[in-house]
Coordinates of C-alpha atoms and ligand atoms in Angstrom, one line a residue:
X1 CA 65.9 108.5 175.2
X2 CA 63.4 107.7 177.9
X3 CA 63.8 108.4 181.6
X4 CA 61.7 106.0 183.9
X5 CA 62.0 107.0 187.2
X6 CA 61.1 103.9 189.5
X7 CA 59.3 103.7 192.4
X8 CA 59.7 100.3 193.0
X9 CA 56.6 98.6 191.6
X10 CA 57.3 94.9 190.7
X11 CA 56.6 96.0 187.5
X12 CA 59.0 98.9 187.0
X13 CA 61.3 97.0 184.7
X14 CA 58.6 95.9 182.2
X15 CA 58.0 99.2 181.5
X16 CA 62.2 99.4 180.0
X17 CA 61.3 96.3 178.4
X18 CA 57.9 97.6 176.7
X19 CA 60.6 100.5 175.7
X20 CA 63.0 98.4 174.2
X21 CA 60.9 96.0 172.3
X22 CA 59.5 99.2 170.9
X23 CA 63.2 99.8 169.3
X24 CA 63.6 102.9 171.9
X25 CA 66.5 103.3 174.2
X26 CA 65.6 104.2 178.7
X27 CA 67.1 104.0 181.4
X28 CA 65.6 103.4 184.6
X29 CA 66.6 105.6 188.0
X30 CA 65.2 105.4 191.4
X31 CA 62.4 108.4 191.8
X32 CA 64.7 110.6 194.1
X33 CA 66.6 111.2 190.9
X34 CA 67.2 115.2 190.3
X35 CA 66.2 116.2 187.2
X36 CA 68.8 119.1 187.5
X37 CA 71.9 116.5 188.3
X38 CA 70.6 114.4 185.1
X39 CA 73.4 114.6 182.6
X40 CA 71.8 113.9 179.6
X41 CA 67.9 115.5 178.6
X42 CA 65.5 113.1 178.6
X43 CA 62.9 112.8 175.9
X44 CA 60.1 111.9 177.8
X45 CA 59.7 110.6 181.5
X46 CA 57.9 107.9 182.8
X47 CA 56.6 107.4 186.6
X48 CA 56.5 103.6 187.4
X49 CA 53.8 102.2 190.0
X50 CA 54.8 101.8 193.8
X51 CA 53.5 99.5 196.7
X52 CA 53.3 102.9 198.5
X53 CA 50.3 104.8 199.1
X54 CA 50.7 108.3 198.2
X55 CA 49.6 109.3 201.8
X56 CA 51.9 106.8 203.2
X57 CA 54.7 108.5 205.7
X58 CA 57.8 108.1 203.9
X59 CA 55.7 107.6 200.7
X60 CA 58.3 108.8 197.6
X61 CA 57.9 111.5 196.1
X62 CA 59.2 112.7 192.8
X63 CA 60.9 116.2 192.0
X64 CA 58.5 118.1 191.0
X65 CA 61.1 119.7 188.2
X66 CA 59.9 116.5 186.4
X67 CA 56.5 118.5 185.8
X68 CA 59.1 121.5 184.3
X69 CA 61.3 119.7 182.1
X70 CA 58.9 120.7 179.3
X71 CA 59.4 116.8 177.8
X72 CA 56.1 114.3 178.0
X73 CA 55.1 112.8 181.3
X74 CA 53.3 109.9 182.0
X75 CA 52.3 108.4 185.0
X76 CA 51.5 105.1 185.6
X77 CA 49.1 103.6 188.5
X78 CA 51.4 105.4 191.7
X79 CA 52.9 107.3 188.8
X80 CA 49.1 108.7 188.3
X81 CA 48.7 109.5 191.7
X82 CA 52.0 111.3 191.9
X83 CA 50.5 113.8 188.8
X84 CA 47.8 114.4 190.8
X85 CA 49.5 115.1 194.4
X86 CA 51.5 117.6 192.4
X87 CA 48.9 119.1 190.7
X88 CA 46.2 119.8 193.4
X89 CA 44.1 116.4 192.3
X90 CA 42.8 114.3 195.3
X91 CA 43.5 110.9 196.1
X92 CA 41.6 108.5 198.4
X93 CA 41.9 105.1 199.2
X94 CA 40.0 102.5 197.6
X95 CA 37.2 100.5 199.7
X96 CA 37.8 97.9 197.4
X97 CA 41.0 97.1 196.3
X98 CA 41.4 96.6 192.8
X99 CA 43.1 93.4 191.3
X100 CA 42.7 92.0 187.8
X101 CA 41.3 92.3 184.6
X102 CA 39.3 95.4 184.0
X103 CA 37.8 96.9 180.6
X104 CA 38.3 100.9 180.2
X105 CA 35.7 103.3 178.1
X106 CA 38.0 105.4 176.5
X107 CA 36.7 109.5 176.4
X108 CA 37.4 111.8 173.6
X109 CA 37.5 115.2 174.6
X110 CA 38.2 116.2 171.0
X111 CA 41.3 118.0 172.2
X112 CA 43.7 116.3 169.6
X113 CA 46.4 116.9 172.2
X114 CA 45.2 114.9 174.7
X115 CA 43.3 112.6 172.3
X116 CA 46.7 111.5 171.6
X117 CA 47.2 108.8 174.1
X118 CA 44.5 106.8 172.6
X119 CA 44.4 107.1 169.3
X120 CA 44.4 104.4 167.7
X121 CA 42.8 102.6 170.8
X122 CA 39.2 101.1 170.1
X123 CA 36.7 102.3 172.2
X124 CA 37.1 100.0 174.9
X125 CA 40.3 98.2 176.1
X126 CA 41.1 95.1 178.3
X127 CA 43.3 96.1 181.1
X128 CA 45.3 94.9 183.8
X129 CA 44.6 97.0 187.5
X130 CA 46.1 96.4 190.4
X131 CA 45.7 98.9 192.9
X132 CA 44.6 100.0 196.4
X133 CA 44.4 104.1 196.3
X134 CA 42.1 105.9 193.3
X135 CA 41.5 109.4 192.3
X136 CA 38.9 111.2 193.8
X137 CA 38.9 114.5 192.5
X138 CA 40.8 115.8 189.2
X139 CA 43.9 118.1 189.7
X140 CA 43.7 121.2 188.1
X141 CA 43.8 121.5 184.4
X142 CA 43.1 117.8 183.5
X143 CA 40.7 115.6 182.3
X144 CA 39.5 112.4 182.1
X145 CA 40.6 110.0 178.7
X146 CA 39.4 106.8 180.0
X147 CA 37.2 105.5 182.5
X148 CA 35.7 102.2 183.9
X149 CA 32.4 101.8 185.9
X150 CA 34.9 101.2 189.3
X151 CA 37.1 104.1 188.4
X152 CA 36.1 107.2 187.1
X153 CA 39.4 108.7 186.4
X154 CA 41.5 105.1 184.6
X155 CA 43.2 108.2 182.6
X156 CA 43.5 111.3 182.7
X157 CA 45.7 114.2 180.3
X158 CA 46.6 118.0 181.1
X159 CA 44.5 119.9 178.9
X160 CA 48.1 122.2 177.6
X161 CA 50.7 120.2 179.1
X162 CA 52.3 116.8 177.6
X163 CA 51.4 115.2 180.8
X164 CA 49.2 112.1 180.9
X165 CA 48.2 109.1 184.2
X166 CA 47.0 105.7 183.7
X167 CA 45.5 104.0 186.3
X168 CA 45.9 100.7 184.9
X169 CA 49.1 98.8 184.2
X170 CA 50.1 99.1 180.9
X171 CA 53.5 97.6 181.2
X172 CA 52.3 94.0 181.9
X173 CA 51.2 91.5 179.0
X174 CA 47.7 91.4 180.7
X175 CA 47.2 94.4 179.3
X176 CA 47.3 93.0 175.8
X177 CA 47.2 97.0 174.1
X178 CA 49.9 97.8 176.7
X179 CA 52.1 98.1 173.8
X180 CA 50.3 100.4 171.8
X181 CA 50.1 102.9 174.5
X182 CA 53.7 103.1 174.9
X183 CA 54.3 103.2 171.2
X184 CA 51.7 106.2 171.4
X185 CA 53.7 107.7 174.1
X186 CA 56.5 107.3 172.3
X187 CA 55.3 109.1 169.4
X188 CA 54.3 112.2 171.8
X189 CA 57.7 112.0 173.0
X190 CA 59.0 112.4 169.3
X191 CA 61.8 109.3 170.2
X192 CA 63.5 107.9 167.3
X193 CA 63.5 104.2 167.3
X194 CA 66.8 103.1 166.7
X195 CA 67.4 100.9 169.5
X196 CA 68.1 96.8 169.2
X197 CA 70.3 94.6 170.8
X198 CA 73.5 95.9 168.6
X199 CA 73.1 99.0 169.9
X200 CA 73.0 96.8 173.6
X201 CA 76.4 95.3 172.7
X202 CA 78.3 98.9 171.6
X203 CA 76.6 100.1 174.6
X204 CA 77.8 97.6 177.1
X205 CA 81.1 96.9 175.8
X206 CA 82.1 100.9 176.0
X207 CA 80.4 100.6 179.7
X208 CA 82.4 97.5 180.7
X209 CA 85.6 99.0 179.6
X210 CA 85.0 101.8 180.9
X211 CA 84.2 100.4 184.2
X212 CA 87.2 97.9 184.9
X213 CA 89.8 100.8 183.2
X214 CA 92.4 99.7 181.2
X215 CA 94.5 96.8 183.3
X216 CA 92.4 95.3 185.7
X217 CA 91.2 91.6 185.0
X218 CA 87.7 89.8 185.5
X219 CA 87.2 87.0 186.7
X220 CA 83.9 85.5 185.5
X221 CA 81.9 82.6 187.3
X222 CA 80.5 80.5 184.3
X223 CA 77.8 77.4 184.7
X224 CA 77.0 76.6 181.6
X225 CA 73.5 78.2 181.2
X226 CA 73.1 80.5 178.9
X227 CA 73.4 83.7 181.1
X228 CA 77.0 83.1 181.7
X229 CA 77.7 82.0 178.9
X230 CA 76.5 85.1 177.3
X231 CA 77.9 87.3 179.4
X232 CA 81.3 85.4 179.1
X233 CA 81.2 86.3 175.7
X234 CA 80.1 90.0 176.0
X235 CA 83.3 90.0 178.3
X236 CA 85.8 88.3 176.4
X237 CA 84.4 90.9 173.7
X238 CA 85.0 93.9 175.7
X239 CA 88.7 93.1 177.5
X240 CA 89.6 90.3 175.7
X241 CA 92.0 87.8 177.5
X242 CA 91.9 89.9 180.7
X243 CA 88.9 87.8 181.4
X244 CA 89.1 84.5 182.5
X245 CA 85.7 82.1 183.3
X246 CA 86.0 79.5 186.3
X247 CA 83.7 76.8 186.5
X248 CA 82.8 75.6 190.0
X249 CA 82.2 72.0 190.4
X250 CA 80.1 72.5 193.7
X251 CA 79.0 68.2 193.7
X252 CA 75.4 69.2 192.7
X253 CA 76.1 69.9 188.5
X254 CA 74.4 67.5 186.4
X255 CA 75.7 64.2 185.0
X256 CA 78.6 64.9 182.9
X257 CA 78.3 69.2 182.9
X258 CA 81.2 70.2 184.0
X259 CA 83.0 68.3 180.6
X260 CA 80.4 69.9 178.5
X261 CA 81.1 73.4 179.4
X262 CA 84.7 73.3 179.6
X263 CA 84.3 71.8 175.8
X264 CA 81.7 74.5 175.5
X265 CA 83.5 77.4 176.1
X266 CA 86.8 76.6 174.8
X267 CA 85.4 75.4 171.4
X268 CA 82.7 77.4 170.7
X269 CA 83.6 81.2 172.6
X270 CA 87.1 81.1 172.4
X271 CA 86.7 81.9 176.4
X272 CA 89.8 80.6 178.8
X273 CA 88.1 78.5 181.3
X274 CA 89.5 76.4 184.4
X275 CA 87.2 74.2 186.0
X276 CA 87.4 73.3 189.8
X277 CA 86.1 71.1 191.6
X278 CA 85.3 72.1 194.8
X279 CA 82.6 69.5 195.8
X280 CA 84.0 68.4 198.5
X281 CA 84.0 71.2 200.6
X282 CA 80.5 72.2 199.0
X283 CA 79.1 68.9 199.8
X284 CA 80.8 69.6 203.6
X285 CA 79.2 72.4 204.5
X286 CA 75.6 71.3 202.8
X287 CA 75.8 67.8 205.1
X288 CA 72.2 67.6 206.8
X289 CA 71.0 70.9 205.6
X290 CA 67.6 70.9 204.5
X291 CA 66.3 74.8 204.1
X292 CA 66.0 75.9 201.0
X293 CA 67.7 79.3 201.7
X294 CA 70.3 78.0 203.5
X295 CA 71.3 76.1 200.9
X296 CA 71.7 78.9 198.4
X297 CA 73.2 80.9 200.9
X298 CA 75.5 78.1 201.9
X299 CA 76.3 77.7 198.1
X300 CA 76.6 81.2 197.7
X301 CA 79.2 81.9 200.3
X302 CA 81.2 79.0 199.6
X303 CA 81.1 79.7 196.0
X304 CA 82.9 83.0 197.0
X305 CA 85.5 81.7 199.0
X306 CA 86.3 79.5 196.2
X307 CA 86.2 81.9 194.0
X308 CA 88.2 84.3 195.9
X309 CA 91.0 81.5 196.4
X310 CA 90.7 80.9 192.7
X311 CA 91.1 84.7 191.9
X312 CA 94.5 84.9 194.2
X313 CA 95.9 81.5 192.6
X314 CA 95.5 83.1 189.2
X315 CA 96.6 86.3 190.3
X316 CA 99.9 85.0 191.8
X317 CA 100.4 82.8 188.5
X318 CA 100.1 86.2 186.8
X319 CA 102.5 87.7 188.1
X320 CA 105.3 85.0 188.2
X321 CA 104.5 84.9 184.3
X322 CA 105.2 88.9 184.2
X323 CA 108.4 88.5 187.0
X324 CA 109.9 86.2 184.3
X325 CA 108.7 88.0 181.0
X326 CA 110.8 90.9 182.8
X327 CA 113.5 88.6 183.5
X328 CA 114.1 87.4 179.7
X329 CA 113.7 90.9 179.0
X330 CA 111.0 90.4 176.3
X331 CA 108.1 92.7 175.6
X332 CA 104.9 92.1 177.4
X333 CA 101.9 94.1 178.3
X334 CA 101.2 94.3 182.1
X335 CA 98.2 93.2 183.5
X336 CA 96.5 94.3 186.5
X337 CA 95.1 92.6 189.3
X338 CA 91.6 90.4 189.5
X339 CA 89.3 93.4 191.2
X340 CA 86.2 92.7 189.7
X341 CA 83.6 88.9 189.4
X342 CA 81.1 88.9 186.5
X343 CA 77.5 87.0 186.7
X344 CA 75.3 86.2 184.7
X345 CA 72.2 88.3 186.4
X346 CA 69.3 88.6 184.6
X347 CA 66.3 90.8 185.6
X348 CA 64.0 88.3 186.4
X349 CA 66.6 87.0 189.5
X350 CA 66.8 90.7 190.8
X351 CA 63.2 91.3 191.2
X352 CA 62.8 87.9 193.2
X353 CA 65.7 88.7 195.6
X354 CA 65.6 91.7 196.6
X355 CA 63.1 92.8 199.8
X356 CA 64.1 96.4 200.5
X357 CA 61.9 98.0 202.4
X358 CA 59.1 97.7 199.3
X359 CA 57.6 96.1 196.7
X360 CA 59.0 92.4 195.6
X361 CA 58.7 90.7 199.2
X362 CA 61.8 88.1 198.8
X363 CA 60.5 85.0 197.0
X364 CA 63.6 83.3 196.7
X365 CA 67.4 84.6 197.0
X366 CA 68.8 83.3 194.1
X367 CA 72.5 82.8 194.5
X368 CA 74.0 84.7 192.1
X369 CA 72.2 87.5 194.0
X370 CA 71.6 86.9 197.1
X371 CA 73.9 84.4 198.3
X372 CA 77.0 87.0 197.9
X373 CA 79.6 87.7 200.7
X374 CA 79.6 91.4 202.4
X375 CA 82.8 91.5 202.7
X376 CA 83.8 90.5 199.2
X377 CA 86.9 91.4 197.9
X378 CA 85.7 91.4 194.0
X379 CA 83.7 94.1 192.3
X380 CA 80.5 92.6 191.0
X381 CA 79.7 93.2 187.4
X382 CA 76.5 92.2 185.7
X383 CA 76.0 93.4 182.5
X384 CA 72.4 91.9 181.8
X385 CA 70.9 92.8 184.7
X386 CA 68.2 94.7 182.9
X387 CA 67.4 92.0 180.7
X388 CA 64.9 89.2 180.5
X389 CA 65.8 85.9 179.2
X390 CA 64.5 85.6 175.5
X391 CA 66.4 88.6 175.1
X392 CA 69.8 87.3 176.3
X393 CA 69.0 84.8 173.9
X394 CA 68.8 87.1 171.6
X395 CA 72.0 89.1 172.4
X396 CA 73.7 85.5 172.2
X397 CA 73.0 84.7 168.8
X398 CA 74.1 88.3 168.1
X399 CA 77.4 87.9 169.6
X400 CA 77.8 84.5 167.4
X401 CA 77.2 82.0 170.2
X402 CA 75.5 78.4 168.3
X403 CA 72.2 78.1 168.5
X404 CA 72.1 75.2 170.7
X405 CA 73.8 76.4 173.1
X406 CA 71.9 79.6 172.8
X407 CA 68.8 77.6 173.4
X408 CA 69.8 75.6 176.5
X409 CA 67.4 75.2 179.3
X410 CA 68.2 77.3 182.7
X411 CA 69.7 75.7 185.1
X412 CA 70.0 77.7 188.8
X413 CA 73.2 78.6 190.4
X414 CA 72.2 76.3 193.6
X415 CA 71.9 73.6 191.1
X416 CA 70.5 69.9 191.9
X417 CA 70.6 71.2 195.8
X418 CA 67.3 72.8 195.6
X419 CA 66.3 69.9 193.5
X420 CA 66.7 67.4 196.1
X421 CA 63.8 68.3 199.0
X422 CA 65.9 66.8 202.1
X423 CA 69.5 66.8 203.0
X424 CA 72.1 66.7 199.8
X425 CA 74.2 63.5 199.9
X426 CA 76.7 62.2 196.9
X427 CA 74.1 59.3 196.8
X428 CA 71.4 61.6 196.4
X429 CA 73.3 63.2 193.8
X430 CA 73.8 60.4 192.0
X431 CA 70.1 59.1 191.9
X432 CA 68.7 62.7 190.8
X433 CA 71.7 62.8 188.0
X434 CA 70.5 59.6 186.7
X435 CA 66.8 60.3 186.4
X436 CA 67.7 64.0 185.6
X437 CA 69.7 62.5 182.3
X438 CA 67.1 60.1 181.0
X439 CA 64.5 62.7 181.3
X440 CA 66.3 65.1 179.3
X441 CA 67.7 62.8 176.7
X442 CA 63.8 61.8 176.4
X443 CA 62.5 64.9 176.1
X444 CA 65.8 65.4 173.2
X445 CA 64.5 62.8 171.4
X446 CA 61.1 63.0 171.4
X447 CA 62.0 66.8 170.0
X448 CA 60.3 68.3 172.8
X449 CA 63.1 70.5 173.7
X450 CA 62.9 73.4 172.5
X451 CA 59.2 73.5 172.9
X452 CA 59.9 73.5 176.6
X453 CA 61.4 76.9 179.0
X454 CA 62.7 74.5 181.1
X455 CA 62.5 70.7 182.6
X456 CA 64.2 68.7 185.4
X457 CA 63.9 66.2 187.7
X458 CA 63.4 66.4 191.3
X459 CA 64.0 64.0 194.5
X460 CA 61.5 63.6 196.9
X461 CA 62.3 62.9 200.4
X462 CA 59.6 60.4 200.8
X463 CA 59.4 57.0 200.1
X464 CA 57.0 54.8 198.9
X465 CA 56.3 51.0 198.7
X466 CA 56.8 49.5 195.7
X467 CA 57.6 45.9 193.8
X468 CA 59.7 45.2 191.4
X469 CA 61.1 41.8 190.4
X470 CA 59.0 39.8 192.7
X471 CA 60.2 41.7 195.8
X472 CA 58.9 44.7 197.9
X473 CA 60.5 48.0 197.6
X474 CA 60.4 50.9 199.9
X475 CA 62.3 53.3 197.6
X476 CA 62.1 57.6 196.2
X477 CA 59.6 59.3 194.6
X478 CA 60.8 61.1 191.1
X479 CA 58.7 64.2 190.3
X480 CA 58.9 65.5 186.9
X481 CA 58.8 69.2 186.1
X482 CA 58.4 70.9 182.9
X483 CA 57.5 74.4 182.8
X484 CA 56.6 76.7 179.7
X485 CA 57.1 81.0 179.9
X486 CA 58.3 83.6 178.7
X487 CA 59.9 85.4 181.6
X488 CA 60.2 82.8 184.1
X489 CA 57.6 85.2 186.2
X490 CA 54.9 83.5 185.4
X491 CA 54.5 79.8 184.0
X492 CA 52.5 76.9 183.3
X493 CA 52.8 73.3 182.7
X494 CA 53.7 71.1 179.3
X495 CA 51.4 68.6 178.9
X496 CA 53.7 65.6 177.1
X497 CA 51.4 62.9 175.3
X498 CA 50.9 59.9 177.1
X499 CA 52.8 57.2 175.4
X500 CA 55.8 59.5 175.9
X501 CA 55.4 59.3 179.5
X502 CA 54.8 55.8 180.3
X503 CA 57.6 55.0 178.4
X504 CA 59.9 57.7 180.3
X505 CA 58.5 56.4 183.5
X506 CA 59.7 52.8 182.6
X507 CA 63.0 53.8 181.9
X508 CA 63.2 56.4 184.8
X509 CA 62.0 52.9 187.4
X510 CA 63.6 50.4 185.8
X511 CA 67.5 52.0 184.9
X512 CA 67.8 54.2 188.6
X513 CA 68.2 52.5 191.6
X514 CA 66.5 53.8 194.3
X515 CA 63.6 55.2 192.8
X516 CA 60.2 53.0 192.4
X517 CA 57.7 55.9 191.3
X518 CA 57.6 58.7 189.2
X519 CA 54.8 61.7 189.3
X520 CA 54.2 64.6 187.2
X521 CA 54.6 68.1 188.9
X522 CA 51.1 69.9 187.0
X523 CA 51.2 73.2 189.0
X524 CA 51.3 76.9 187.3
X525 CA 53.6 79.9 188.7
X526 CA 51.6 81.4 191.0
X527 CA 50.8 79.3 193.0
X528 CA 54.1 76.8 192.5
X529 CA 57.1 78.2 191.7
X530 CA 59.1 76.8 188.8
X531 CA 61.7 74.9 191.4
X532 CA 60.3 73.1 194.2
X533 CA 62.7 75.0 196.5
Ligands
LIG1 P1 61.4 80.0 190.4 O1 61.7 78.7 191.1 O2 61.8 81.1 191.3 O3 62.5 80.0 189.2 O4 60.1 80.1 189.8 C1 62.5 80.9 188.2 C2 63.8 80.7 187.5 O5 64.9 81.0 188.3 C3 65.8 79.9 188.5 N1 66.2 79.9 189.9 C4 67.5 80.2 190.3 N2 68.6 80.5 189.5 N3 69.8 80.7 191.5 C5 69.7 80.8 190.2 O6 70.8 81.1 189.5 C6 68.8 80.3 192.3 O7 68.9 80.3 193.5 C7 67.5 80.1 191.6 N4 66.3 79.7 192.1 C8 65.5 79.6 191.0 C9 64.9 78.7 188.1 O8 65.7 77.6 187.7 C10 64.0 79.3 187.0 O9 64.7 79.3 185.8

């Protein structure tokens, strides 16, 4: 397999994805990893990109025994810069920075070995750059593969060594031949590619038993997306009825979801699920709060209290069960405690939350990340951390979950909370619930669903004069969202035919109380983000 050693470039984890998709197993470790405390020998190694300048103090650096493993290397944007600062090359920062498309001459030097890289590249390839620092002078033993007018070096190889640098980021999907590089790395490396996603579940399944050891439960929060409810499945898998999913009404689910899942998960995974409803206390603690972060954090806390309580009750239920098993003298199997909480984490929600001292500056702190307790009692466990949502799909169809559930929309931990732009009342609620319905059952119908990444309503705080049945209203604003992606990094708009929505906007006006207008949300991620908070 493939080591990628990470130096915390936004991108890093495309580059396990690129991997993956290319049927090849990786695993990604921070760049202070020790190639001599490695227990297994990598195949190849790959250095990600950094926000770091290579001349930066407290810049990372990688062990040089990477250079000595005598597998492939190759370097990618910092990743470049760290083959050169190991091998006597020079780097300088840029005058101009370096954002965006870019088109790279590729060079043959007619040395097949370092002709390899490119191969079966045409002549010249659209890339994506992104980049302050450049190469100024080779290192020793190298040469240049590819070059733009901007930067001389885009690429370079070591003329006897299996060691090449990119300047340019192959790992993104702006790079459209990003692909084909990897695959011709891959091929260097000599990898076989016999990875897929049923390799994923025999991998995670030994790793999650392994992990919570033979007696201790999991308790696992469920919403009803399709994260949890993958990873519910992946659990129940693994331990069987030592997990047990718990559905938190928090007051801000959708119309009629906390029904839906129970019937969900009880009819179509076989999962143990016991729904509270907390919302009181949620709705409590959110009274006259109207920053976005606090919400989620105020949902993420009290979501672990609750959970925490939950995990206790359940526990001490346990044990009276085992107390009188003993006490009729009949066989049983006993159970250990509730140490560890499972989410449904995907890779996308990682990247956004976290603001070490580096690369993603915090965009939002999504709950089932950020929002977490220090002093938590439960273990967290996230098996899909790595992955990106079309391929949790993928793993739930695998793992026998229906399609329609497999192909729900997302819907965030925070829920209609950061769908309502002022303070969260049950009134609120109500009204977003109500618009939130028609819109979907619309979009259902019109069989725009699945055509869609995800769609909701959201309450405005504003209000707006309007008429309606010879009198004057001064009522909400509705704003429809409807986003289309891949990865939920980037997205843009869905653009519904008209007759569709003047019909949804008649229903929306004339069946919610409370609301008199309805607008379309027509932004892209950047600049918007998907939720308005
Ligand atoms: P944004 O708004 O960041 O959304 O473009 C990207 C995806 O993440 C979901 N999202 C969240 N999910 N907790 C979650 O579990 C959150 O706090 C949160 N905020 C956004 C959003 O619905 C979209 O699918």
């Amino acid at each position: 397999s493939i080591l990628i050693l990470d130096f915390g470039s936004q991108y890093s984890h495309l580059i396990t994805r690129r991997c993956r998709e290319l049927n090849v197993y990786c695993e990604m470790l921070p760049c202070t990893q020790k190639i001599s405390e490695l227990d297994w020998k990598p195949s190849g190694i790959i250095l990600s990109g950094s926000p770091y300048s290579v001349y930066d103090e407290g810049a990372p650096r990688v062990d040089p025994a990477v250079f000595e493993a005598g597998v492939p290397v190759l370097g990618i944007c910092y990743g470049l810069q760290e083959i050169a600062w190991n091998h006597g090359g020079k780097v300088d920062p840029h005058d101009r920075r370096e954002y965006g498309k870019a088109v790279i001459d590729v060079v043959k030097t007619g040395n097949t070995r370092m002709d390899r890289l490119f191969k079966d590249e045409p002549s010249q390839v659209p890339v994506w750059m992104s980049h302050g620092d450049q190469l100024s002078k080779l290192p020793d033993n190298f040469k240049v593969i590819a070059r733009t007018p901007t930067a001389p070096f885009a690429a370079i190889a070591h003329e006897t060594k299996d060691i090449f640098g990119v300047q340019f980021h192959a790992e993104v999907t702006h790079s459209p031949r990003g692909k084909e590089l990897f695959s011709a790395f891959i091929d260097i490396c000599g990898v076989r590619r016999d990875w897929n996603m049923g390799t994923f579940i025999e991998k995670e399944v030994a790793r999650i038993r392994e992990f919570v050891g033979p007696t201790a439960r999991v308790l696992g929060a469920i919403s009803g997306g399709v994260d949890s409810s993958v990873a519910a499945k992946l659990m129940h898998q693994a331990i069987g009825d030592r997990f047990h999913a718990v559905m938190v009404d928090n007051g801000v689910l959708r119309a009629g979801e906390a029904k839906q899942v129970d019937e969900m998960l009880n009819k179509h995974l076989g999962v143990n699920v016991t729904i509270v409803d907390a919302s009181d206390l949620f709705l409590s603690r959110l009274e006259g709060v109207e920053d976005p972060e606090q919400k989620r954090k105020i949902i993420g806390n009290t979501f672990i209290n609750v959970f925490e309580a939950e995990a206790a009750k359940l526990e001490k239920q346990a044990e009276e069960e085992e107390a009188e098993a003993k006490g009729s003298g009949s066989q049983h199997e006993p159970k250990g405690k509730y140490e560890f909480l499972l989410q449904g984490t995907l890779y996308p929600d990682v990247i956004e939350s976290i603001s070490f001292k580096g690369p993603s500056a915090t965009i939002k702190t999504h709950h089932n990340v950020g929002g977490l307790l220090a002093d938590m009692k439960l273990k967290l466990i996230e098996p899909l951390r790595e992955l990106f949502k079309d391929e949790v799909r993928e793993l739930g169809k695998l793992l026998g979950i229906p399609a329609h559930l497999v192909g729900r929309h997302p819907f965030p931990g925070p829920g209609l909370a950061i769908r309502i732009l002022g303070p969260v009342t049950r009134s609120q609620v109500a009204i977003l619930q109500a618009a939130d319905s028609i819109y979907i059952e619309e979009i259902r119908k019109g069989g725009f669903y699945d055509q869609i990444s995800q769609a909701f309503a959201v309450l405005l705080p504003v209000r707006a004069v309007g008429v309606q049945g010879d009198k004057r209203t001064y009522d909400q604003v509705i704003a429809l969202r409807a986003a289309q992606t891949t990865d939920f990094m980037t997205a843009t708009w869905f653009n519904f035919p008209h007759d569709f929505l003047s019909n949804l906007s008649n229903r929306i006006t004339n069946e919610v109380t409370g609301i008199n207008r309805v607008v379309m949300d027509i932004s892209s991620k950047p600049p918007a983000t998907i939720e308005w908070l």
